[in-house]
mmCIF file of C-alpha atoms and ligand atoms in Angstrom:
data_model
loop_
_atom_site.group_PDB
_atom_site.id
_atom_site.type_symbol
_atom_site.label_atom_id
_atom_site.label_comp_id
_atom_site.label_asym_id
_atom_site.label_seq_id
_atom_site.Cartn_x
_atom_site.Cartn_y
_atom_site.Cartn_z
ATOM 1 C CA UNK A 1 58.173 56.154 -45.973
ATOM 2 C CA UNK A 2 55.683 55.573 -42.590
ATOM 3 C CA UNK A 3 54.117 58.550 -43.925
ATOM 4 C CA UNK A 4 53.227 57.595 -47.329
ATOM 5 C CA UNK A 5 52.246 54.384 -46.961
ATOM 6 C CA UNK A 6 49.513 56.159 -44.181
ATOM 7 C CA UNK A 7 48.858 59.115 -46.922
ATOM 8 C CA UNK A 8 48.219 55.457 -49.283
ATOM 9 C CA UNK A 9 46.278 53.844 -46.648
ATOM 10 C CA UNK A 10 43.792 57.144 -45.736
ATOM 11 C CA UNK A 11 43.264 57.237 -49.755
ATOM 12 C CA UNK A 12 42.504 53.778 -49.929
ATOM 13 C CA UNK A 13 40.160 54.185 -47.187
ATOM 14 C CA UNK A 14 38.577 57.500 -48.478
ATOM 15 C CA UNK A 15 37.768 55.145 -51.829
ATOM 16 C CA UNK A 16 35.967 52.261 -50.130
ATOM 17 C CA UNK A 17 33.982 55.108 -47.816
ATOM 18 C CA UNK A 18 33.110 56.206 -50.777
ATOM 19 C CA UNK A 19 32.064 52.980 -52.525
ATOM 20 C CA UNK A 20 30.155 51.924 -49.598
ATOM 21 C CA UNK A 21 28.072 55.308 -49.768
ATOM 22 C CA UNK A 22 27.926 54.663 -53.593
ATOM 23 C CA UNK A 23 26.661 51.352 -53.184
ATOM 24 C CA UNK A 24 23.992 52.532 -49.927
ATOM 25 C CA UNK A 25 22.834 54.959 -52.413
ATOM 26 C CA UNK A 26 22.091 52.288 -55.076
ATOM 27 C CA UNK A 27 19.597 49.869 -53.592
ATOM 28 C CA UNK A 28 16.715 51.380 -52.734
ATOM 29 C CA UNK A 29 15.212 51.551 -49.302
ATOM 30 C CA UNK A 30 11.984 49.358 -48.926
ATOM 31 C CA UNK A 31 10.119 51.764 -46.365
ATOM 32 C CA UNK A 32 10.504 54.715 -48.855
ATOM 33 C CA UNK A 33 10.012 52.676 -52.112
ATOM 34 C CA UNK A 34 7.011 50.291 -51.538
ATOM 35 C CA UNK A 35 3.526 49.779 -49.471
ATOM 36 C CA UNK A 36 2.815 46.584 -48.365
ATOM 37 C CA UNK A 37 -1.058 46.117 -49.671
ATOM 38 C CA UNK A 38 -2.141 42.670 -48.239
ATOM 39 C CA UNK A 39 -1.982 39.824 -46.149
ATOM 40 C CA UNK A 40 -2.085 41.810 -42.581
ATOM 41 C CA UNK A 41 1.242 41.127 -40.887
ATOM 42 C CA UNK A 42 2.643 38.453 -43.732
ATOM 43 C CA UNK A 43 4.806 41.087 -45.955
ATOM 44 C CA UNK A 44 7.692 42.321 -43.564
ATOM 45 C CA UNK A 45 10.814 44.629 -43.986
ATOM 46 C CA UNK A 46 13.745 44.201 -42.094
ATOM 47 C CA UNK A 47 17.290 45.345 -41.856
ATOM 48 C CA UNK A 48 16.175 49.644 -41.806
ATOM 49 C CA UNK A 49 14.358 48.983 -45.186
ATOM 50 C CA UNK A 50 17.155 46.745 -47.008
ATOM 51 C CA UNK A 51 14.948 43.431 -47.356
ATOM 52 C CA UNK A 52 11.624 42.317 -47.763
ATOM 53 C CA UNK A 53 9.415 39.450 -47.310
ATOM 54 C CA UNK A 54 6.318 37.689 -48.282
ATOM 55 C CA UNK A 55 4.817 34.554 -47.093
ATOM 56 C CA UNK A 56 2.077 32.612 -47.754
ATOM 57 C CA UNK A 57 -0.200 30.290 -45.331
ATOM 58 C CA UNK A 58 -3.207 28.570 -45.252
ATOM 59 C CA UNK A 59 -5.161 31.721 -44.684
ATOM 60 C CA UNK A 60 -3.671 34.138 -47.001
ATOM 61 C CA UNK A 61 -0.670 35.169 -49.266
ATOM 62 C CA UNK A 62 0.553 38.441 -49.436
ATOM 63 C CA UNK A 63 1.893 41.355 -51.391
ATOM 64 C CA UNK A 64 3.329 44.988 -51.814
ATOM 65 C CA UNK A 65 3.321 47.354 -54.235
ATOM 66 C CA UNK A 66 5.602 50.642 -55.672
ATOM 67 C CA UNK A 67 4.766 54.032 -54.217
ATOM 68 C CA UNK A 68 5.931 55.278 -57.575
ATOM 69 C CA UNK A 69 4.728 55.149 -60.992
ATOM 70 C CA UNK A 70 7.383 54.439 -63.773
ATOM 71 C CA UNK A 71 7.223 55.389 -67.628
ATOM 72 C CA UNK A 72 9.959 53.588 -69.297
ATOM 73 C CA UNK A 73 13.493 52.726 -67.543
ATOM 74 C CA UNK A 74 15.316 49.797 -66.332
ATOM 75 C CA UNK A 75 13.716 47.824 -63.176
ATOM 76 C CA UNK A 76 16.107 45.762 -61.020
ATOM 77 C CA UNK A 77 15.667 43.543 -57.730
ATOM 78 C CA UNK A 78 16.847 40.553 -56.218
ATOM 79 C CA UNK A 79 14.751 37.550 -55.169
ATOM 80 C CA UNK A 80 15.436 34.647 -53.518
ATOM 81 C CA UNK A 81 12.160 32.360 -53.942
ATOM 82 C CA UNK A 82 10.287 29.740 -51.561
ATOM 83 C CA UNK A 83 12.609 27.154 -50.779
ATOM 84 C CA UNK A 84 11.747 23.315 -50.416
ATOM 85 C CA UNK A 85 8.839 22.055 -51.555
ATOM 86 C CA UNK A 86 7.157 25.370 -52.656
ATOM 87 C CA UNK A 87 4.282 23.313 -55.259
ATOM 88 C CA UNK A 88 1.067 25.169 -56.412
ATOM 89 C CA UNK A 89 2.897 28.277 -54.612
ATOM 90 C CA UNK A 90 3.220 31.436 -57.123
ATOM 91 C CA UNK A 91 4.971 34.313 -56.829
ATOM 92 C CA UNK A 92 4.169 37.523 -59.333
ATOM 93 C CA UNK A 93 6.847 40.137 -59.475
ATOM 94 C CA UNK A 94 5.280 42.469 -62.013
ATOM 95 C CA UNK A 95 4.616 45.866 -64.020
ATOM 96 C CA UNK A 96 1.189 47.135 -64.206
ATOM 97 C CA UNK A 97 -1.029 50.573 -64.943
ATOM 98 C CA UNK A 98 -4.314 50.069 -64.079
ATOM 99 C CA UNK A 99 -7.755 49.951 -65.888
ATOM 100 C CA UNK A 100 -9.777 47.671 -68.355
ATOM 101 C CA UNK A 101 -6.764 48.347 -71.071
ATOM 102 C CA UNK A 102 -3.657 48.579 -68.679
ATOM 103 C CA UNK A 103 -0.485 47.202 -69.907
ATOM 104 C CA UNK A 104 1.277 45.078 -67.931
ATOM 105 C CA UNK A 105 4.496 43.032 -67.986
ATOM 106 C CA UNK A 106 4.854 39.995 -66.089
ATOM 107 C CA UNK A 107 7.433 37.606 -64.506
ATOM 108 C CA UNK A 108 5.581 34.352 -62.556
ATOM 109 C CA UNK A 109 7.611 31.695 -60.417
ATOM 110 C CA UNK A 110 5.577 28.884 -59.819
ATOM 111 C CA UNK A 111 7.027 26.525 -57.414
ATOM 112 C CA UNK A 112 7.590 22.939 -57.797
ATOM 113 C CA UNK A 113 8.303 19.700 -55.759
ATOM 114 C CA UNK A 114 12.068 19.591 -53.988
ATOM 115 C CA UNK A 115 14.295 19.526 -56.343
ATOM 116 C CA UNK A 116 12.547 19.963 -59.267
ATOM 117 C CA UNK A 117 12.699 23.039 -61.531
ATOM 118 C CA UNK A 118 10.522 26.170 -60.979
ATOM 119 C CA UNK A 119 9.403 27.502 -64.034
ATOM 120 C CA UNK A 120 9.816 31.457 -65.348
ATOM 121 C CA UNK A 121 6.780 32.350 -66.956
ATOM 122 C CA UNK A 122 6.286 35.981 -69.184
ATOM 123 C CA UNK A 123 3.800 37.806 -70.371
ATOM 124 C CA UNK A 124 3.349 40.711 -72.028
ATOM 125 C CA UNK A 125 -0.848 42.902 -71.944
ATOM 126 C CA UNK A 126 -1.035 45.622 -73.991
ATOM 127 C CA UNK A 127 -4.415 47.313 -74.312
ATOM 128 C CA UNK A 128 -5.810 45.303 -72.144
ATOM 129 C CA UNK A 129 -4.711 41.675 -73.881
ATOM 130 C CA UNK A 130 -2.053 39.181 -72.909
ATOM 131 C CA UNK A 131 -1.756 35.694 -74.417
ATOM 132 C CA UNK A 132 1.792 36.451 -74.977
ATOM 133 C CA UNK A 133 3.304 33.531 -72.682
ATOM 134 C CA UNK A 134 7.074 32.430 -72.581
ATOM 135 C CA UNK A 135 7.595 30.058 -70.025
ATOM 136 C CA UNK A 136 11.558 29.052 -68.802
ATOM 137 C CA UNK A 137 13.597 26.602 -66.220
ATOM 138 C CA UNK A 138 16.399 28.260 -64.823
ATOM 139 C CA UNK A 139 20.162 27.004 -64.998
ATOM 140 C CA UNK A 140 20.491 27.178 -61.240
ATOM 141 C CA UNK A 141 18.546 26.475 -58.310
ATOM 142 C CA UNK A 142 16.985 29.892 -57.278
ATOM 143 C CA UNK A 143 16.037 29.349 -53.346
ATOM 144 C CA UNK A 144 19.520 29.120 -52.666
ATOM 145 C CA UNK A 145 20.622 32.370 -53.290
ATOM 146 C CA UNK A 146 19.484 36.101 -54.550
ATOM 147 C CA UNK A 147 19.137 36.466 -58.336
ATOM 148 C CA UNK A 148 18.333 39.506 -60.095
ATOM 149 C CA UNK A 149 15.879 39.484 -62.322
ATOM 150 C CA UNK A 150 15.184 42.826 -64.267
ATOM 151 C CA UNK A 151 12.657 44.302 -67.069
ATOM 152 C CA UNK A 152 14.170 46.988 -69.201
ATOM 153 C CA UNK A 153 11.297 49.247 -70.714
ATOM 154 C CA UNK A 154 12.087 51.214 -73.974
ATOM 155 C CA UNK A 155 10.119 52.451 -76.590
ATOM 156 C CA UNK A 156 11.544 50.122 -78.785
ATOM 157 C CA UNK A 157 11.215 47.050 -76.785
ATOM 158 C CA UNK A 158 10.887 45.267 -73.451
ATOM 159 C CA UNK A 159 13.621 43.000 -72.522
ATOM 160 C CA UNK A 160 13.534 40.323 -68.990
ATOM 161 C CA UNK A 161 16.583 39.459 -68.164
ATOM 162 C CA UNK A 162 18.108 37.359 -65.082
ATOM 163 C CA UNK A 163 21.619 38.040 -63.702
ATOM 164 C CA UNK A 164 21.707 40.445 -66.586
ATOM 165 C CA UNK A 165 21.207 37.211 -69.317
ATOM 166 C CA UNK A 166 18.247 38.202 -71.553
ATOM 167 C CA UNK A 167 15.057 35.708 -71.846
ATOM 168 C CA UNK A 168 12.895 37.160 -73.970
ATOM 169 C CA UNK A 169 12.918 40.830 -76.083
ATOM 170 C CA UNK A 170 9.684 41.859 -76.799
ATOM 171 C CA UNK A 171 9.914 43.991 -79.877
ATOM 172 C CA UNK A 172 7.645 47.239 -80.821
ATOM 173 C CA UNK A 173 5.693 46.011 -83.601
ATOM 174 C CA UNK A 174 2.920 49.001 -83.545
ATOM 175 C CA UNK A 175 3.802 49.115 -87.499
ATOM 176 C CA UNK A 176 2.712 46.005 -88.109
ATOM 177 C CA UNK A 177 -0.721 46.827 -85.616
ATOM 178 C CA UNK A 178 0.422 45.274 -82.664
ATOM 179 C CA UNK A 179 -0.186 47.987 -79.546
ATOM 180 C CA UNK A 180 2.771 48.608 -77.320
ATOM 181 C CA UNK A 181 2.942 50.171 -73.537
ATOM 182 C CA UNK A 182 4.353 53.631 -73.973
ATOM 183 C CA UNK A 183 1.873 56.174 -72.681
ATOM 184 C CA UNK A 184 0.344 54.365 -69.117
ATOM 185 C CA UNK A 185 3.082 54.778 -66.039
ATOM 186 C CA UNK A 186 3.241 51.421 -64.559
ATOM 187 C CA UNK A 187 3.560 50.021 -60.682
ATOM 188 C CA UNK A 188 6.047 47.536 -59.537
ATOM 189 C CA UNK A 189 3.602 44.712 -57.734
ATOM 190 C CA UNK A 190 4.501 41.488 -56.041
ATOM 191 C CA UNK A 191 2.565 38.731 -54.771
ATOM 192 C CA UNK A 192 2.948 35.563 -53.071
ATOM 193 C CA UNK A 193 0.000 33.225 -53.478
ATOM 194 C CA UNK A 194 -1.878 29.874 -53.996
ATOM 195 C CA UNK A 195 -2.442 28.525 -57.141
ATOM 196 C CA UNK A 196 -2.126 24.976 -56.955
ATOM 197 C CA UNK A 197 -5.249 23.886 -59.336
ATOM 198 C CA UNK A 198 -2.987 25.413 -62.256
ATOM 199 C CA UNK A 199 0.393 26.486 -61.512
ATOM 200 C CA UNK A 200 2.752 22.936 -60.530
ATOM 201 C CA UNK A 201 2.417 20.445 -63.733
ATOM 202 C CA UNK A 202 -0.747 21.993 -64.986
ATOM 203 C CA UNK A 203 -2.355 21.247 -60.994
ATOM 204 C CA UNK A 204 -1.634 17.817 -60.220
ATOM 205 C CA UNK A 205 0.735 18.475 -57.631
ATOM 206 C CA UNK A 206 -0.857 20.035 -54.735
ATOM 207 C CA UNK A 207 0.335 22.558 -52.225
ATOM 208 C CA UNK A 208 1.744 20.619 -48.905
ATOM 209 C CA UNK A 209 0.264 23.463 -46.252
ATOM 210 C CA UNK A 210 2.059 21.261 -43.623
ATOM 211 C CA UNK A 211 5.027 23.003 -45.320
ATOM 212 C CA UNK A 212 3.691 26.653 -44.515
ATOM 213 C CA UNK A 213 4.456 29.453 -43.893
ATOM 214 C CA UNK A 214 6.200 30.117 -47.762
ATOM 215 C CA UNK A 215 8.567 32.694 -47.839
ATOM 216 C CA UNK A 216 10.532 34.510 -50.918
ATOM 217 C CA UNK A 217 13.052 37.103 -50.043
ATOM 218 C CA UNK A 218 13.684 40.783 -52.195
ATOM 219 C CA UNK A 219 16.716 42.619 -51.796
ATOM 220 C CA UNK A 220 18.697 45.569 -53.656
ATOM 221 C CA UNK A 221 15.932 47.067 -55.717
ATOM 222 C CA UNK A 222 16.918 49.777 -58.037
ATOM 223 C CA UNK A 223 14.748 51.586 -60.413
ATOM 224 C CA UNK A 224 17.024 53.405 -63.704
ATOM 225 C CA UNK A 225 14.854 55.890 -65.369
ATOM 226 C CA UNK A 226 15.021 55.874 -68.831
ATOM 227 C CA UNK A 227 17.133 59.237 -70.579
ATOM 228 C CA UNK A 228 18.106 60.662 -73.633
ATOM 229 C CA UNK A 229 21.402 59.679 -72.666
ATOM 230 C CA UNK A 230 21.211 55.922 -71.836
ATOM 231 C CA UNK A 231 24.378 54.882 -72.038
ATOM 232 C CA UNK A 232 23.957 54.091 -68.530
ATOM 233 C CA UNK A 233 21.158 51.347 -68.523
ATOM 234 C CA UNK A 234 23.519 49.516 -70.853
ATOM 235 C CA UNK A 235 25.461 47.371 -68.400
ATOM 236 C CA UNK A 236 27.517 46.207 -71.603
ATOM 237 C CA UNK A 237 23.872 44.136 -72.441
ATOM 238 C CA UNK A 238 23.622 47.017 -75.437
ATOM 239 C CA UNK A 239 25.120 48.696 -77.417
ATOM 240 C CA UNK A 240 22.306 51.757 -78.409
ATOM 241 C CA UNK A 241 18.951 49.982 -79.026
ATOM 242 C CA UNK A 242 19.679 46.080 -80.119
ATOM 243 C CA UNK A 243 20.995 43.745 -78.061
ATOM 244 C CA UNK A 244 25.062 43.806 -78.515
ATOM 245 C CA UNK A 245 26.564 40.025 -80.434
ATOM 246 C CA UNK A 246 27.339 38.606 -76.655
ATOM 247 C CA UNK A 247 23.683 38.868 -75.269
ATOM 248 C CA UNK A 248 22.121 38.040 -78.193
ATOM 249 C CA UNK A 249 24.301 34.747 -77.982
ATOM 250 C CA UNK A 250 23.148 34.509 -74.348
ATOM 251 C CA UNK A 251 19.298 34.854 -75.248
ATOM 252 C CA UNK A 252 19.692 31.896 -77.791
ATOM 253 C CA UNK A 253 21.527 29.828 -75.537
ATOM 254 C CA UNK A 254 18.458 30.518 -72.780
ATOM 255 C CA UNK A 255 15.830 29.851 -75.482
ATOM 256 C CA UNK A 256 17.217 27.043 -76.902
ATOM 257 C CA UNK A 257 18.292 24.990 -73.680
ATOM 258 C CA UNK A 258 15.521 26.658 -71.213
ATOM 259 C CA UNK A 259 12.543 27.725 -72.655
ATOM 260 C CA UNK A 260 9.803 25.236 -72.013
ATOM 261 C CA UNK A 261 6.869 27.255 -73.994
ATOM 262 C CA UNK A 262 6.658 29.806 -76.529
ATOM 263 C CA UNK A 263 3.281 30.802 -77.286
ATOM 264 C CA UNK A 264 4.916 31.652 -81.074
ATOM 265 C CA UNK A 265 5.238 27.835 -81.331
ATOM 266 C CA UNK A 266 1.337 26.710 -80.114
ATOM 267 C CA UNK A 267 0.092 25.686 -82.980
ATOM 268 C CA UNK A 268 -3.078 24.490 -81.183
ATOM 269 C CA UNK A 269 -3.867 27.654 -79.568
ATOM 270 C CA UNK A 270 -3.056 29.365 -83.410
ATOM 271 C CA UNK A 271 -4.921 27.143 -85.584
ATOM 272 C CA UNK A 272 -5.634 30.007 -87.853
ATOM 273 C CA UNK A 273 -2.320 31.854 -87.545
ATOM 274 C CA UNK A 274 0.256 33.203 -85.262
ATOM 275 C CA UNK A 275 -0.019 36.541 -83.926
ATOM 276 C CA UNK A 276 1.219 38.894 -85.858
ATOM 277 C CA UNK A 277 4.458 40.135 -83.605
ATOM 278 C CA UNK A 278 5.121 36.041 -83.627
ATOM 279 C CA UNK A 279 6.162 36.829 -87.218
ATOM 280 C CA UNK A 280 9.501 37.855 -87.865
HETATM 281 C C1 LIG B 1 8.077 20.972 -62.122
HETATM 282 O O1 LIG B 1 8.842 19.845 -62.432
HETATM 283 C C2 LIG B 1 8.380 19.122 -63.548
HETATM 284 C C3 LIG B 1 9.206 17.849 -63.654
HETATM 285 O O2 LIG B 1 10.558 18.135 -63.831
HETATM 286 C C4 LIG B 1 8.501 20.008 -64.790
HETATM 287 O O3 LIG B 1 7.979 19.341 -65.903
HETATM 288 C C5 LIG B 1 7.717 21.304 -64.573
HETATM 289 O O4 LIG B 1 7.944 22.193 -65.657
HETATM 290 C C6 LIG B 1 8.188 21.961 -63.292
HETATM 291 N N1 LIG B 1 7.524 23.225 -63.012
HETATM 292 C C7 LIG B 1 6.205 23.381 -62.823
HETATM 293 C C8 LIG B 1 5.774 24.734 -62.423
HETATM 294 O O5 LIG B 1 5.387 22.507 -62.949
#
């Protein structure tokens, strides 16, 4: 009996070696992944390569970039964003080629007073030309704690999505005329920077430097590459290229009850018509 239950415990054991390896193997390290591009001695990795800052002062933000160049695939990381009173701060966590008509797609947290909400805001170039903005609040408070917040890239469609709850699809509409990134590889970039004449209620509330140094945290970045078979990517948030029933009931609880702007819904900006992909 003393025997089996140690035979039991060395299996045991053997499976949570293994997990832990599993698991190692999973987030990616930040000394082999990234460069830090700017902002001298601001960016930092700690912890053999397993987390990453930025910070921002009065002098200069800061940012890093991905030694690799990705075609399609599923982008994850964790972030836990500037805490306090992080006003007129912004932080860019973002896809990008490069040239006059890159394509990029774009997550921006800009800050806000204590207490009140930082706002998501999306965007989608293609060619060249954004003017696709979504803009969100979040339904928790996200300097507390890491959140994930990933961008899966398909030919069919680009999807955001935090703690694995889509915000926004953005459909492949190139039959209706409406280019879509598929043929530039793209760079994982983040930034943390000053934009306080725009980014905290349209600029009236001004960064408090007397706060600084700003800091946001990444953690547990993981890069999927997109394959023929990928099954894999799915997490259970599809089932082959739509969204499956439960996150498309997720995405229209977060757009009804979080979305703050929809550039589909600017009638000002449109006077003469949507966009075409705002059509459905
Ligand atoms: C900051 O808080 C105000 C008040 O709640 C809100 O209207 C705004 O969307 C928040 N975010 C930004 C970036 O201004």
């Amino acid at each position: 009996m003393g025997s089996s239950k140690t035979g039991f415990s060395m299996i045991v054991l053997a499976g949570v070696v293994f997990f832990s390896m599993m698991v190692a193997n999973v987030a990616g390290n930040f000394y082999q992944e990234f460069d830090l591009t700017w902002g001298d001695n601001r960016p930092k990795i700690f912890n053999g390569g397993q987390l990453l800052s930025l910070s921002l002062d009065r002098v200069s933000g800061s940012g890093f970039k991905s030694k690799k160049e990705y075609l399609f695939g599923r982008i994850d990381m964790q972030l836990k964003l500037v805490a306090g009173n992080s006003a007129g701060t912004v932080t860019a966590y973002y896809l990008s080629s490069q040239g006059p008509t890159h394509d990029e797609i774009d997550f921006e947290f800009l800050g806000n007073l204590t207490g009140d909400p930082y706002t998501v805001h999306t965007n989608v170039f293609t060619q060249g030309k954004g003017n696709r903005e979504q803009q969100f609040h979040l339904w928790f408070d996200p300097t507390r704690n890491f959140h994930t917040y990933s961008i899966i890239w398909k030919p069919q469609h680009i999807i955001f999505l935090v703690d694995n709850i889509p915000l926004r699809v953005f459909k492949n509409a190139e039959s209706l005329g409406v280019p879509f990134p598929k043929s530039q590889p793209m760079r994982i970039y983040s930034s943390l920077w000053n934009a306080d004449d725009w980014a905290t209620r349209g600029g009236l509330v001004k960064t408090d430097w007397s706060r600084a140094p700003f800091t946001a945290y990444y953690r547990n970045f993981k890069a999927t590459p997109a394959s023929p078979s990928s099954n894999s990517l799915s997490h259970s948030v599809f089932q082959t290229n739509e969204l499956d029933a439960y996150s498309r009931r997720r995405l229209r609880w977060v757009q009804k009850y979080f979305m703050i702007y929809n550039y589909c819904n600017d009638l000002k900006r449109f006077p003469s018509g949507f966009p075409v992909e705002c059509k459905r």
